[in-house]
Coordinates of N, CA, C and O in Angstrom, one line a residue:
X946 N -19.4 -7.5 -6.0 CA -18.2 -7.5 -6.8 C -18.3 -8.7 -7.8 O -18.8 -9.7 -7.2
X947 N -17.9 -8.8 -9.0 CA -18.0 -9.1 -10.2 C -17.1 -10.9 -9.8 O -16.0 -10.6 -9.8
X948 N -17.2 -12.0 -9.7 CA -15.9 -13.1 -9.7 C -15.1 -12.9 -10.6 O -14.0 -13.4 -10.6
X949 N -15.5 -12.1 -11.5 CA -14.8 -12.5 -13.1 C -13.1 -11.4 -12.7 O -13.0 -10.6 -11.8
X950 N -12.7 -11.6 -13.1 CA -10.8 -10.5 -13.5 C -10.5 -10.4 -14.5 O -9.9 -9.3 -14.7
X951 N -10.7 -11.0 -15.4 CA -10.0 -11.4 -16.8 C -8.9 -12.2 -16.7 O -9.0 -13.3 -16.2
X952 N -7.9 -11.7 -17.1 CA -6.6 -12.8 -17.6 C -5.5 -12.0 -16.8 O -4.4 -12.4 -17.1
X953 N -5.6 -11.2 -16.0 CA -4.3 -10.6 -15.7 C -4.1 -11.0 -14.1 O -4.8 -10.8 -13.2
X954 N -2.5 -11.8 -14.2 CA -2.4 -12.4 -12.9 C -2.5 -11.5 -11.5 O -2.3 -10.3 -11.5
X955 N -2.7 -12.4 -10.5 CA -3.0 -11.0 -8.5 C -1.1 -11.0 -8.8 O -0.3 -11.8 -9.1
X956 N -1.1 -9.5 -8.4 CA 0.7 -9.0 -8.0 C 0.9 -10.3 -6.4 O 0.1 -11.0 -5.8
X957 N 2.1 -10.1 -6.3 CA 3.0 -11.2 -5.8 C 3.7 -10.3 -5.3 O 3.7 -10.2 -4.1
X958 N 4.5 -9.4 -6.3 CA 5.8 -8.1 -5.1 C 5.0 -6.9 -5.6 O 4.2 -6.8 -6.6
X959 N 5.2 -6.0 -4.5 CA 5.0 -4.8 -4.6 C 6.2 -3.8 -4.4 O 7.1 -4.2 -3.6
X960 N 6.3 -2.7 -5.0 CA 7.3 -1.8 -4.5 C 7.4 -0.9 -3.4 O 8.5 -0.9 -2.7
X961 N 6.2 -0.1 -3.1 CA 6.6 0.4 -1.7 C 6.1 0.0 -0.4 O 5.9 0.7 0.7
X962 N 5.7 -1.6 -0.8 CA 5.6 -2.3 0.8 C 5.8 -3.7 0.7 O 5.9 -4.2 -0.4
X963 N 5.9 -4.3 2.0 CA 6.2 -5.6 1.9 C 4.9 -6.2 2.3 O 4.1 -5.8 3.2
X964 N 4.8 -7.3 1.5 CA 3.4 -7.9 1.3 C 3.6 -9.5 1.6 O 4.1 -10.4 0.9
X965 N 2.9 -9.6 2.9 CA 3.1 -11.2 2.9 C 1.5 -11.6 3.4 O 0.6 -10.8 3.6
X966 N 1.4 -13.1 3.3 CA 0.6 -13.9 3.3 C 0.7 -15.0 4.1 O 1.7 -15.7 3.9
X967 N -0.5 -15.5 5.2 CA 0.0 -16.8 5.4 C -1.2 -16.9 6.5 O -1.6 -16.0 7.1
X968 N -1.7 -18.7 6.6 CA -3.0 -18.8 7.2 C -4.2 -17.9 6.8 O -5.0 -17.7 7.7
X969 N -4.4 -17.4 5.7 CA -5.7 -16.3 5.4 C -5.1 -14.9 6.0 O -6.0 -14.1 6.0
X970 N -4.3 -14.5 6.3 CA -4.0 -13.0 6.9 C -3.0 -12.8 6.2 O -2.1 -13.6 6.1
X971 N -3.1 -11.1 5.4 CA -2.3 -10.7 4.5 C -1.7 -9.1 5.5 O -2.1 -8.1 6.0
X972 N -0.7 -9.7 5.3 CA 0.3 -8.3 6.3 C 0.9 -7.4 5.5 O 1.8 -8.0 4.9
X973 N 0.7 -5.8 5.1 CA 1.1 -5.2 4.3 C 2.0 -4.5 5.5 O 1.5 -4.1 6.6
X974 N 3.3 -4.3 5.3 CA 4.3 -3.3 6.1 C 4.6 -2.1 5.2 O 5.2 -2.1 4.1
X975 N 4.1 -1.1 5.9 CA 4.8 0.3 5.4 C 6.7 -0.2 6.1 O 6.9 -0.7 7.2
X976 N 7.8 0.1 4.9 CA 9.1 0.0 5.4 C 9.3 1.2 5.4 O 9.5 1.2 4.2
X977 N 9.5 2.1 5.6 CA 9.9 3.4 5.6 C 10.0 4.1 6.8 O 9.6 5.3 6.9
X978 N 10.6 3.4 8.0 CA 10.5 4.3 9.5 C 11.4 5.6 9.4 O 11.4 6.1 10.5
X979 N 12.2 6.4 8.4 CA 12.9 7.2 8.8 C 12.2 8.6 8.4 O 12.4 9.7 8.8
X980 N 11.4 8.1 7.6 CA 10.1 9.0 7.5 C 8.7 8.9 8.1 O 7.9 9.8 7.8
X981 N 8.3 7.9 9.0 CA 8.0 7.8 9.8 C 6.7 7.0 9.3 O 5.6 7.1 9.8
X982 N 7.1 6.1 8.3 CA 6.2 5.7 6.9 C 5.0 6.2 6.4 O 3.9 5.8 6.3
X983 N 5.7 7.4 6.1 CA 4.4 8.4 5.2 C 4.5 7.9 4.2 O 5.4 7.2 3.8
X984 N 3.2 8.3 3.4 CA 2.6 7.7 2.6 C 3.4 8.6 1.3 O 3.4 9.8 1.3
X985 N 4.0 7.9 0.2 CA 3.6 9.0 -1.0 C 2.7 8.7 -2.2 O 1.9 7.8 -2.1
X986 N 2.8 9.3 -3.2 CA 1.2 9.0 -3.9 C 1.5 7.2 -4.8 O 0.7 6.4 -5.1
X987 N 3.1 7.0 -5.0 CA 3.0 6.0 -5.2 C 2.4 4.7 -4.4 O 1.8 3.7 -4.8
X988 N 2.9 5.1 -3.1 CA 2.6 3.7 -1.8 C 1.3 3.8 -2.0 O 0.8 2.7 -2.2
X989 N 0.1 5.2 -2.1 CA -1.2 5.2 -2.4 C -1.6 4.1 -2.7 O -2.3 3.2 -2.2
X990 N -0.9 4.5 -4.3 CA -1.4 3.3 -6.0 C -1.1 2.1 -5.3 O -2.1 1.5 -4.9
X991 N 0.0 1.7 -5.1 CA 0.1 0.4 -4.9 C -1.1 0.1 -3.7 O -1.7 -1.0 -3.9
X992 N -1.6 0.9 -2.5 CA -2.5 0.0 -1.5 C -3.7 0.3 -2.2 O -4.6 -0.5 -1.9
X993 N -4.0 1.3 -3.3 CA -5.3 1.1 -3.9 C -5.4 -0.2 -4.7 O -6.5 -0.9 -4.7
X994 N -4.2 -0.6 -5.6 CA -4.4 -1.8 -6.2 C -4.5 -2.8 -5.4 O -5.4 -3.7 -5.5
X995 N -3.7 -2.8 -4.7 CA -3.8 -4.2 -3.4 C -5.2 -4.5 -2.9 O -5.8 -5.5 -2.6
X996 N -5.7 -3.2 -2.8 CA -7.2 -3.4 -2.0 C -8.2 -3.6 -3.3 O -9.5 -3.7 -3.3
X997 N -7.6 -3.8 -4.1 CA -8.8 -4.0 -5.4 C -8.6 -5.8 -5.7 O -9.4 -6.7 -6.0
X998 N -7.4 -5.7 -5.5 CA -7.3 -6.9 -6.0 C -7.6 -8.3 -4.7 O -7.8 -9.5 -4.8
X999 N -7.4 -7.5 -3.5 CA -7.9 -8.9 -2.4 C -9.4 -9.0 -2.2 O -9.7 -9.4 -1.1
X1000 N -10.5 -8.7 -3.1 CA -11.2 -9.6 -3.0 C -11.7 -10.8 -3.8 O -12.6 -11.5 -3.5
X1001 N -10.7 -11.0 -4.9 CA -10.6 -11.8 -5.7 C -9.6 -13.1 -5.0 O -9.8 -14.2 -5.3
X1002 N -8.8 -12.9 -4.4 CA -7.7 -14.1 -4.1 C -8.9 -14.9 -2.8 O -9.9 -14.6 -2.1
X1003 N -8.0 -16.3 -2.9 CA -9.1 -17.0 -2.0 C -8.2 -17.4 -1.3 O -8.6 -18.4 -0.6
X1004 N -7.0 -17.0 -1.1 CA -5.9 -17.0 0.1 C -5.8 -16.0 1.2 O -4.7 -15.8 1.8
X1005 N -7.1 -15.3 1.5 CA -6.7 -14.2 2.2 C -8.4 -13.4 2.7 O -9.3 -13.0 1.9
X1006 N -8.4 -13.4 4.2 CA -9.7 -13.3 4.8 C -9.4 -11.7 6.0 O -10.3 -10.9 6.4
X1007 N -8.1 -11.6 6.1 CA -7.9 -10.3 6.6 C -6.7 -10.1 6.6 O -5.7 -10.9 6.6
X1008 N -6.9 -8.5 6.5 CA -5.8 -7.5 6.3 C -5.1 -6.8 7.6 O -5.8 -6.1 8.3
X1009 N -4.0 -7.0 7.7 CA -3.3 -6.2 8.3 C -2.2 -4.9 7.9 O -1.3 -5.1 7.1
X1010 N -2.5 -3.7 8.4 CA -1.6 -2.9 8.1 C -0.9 -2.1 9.2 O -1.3 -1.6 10.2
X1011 N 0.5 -2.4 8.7 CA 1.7 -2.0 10.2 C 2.7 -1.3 9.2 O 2.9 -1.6 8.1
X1012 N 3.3 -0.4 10.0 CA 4.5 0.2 10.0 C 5.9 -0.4 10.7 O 5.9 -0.9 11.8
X1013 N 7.1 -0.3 10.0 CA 8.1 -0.9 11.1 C 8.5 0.4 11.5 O 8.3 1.5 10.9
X1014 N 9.1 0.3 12.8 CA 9.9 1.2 13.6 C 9.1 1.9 14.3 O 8.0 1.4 14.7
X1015 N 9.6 3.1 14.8 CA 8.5 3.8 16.1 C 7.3 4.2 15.3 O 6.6 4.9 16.0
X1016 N 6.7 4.2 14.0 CA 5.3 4.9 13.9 C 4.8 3.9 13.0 O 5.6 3.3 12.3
X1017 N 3.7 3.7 13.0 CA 2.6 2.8 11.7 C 2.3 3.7 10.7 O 2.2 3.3 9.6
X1018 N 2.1 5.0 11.0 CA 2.6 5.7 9.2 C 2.3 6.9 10.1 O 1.9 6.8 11.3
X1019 N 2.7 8.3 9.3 CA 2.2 9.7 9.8 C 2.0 10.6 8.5 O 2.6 11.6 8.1
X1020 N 0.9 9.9 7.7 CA -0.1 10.6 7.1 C 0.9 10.7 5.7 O 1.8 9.8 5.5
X1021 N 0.8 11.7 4.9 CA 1.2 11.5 3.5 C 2.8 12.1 3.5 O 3.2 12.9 4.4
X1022 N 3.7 11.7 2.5 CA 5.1 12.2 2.8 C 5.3 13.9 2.1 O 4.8 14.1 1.0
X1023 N 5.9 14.6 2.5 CA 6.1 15.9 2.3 C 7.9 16.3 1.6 O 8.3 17.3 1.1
X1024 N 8.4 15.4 1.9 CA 9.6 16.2 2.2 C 10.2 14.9 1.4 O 10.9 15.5 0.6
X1025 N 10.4 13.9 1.2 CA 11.2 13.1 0.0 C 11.1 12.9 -1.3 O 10.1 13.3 -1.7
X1026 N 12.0 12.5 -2.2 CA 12.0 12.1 -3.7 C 10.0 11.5 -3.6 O 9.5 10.8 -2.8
X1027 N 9.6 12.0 -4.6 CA 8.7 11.0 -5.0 C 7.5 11.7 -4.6 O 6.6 11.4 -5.3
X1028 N 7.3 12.7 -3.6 CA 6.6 12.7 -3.0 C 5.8 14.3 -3.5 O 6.6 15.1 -4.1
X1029 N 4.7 14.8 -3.4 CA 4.4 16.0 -4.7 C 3.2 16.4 -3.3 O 2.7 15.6 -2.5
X1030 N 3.0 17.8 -3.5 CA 2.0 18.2 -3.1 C 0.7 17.8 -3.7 O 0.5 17.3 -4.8
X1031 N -0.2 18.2 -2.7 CA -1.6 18.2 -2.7 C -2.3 18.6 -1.6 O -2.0 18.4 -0.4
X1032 N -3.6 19.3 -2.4 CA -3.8 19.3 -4.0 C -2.2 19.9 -4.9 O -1.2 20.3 -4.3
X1033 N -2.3 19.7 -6.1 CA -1.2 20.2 -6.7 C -0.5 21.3 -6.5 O -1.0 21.9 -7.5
X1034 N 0.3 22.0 -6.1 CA 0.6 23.2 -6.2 C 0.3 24.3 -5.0 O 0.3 25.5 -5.1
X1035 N 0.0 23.2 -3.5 CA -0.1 23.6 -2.1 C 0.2 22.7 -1.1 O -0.4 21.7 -0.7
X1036 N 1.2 23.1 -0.9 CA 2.0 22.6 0.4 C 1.9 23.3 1.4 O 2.3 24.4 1.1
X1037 N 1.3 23.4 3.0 CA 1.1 23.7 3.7 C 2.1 23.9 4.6 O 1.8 24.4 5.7

């Protein structure tokens, strides 16, 4: 992987998780227990960017990913705002 970034600063907040930092260990929390923190294609984007962008920071040597409430995620979301089949146009 490349050292270089360009000019565009590492994200700080994210929208569909909470993202904290501290001692080298970066804790991403799915918040969403009432859905049992399913994934939707936004929360995707956001951990695809997240994972692109932690190997450039030099605050951070491992990742954790947790869910609050009774599940750590159950796979992609189906049934809320936001959330779209796939592939497009099959919902199972």
């Amino acid at each position: 992987m490349s050292p270089f970034r360009g000019s565009v600063p590492l994200t700080e907040e994210w929208r569909h998780f909470r993202f904290e930092r501290a001692d080298g260990i970066a804790t991403v929390t799915l918040d969403r227990p009432d859905k049992l923190n399913a994934l939707t294609f936004d929360s995707y984007a956001d951990l695809r960017d997240l994972l692109a962008e932690l190997p450039h920071r030099g605050d951070v040597r491992v990742l954790v990913l947790r869910g609050s409430g009774r599940a750590s995620g159950s796979a992609r979301c189906r049934s809320s705002p936001g959330c779209r089949a796939w592939p497009p146009g099959r919902v199972r």
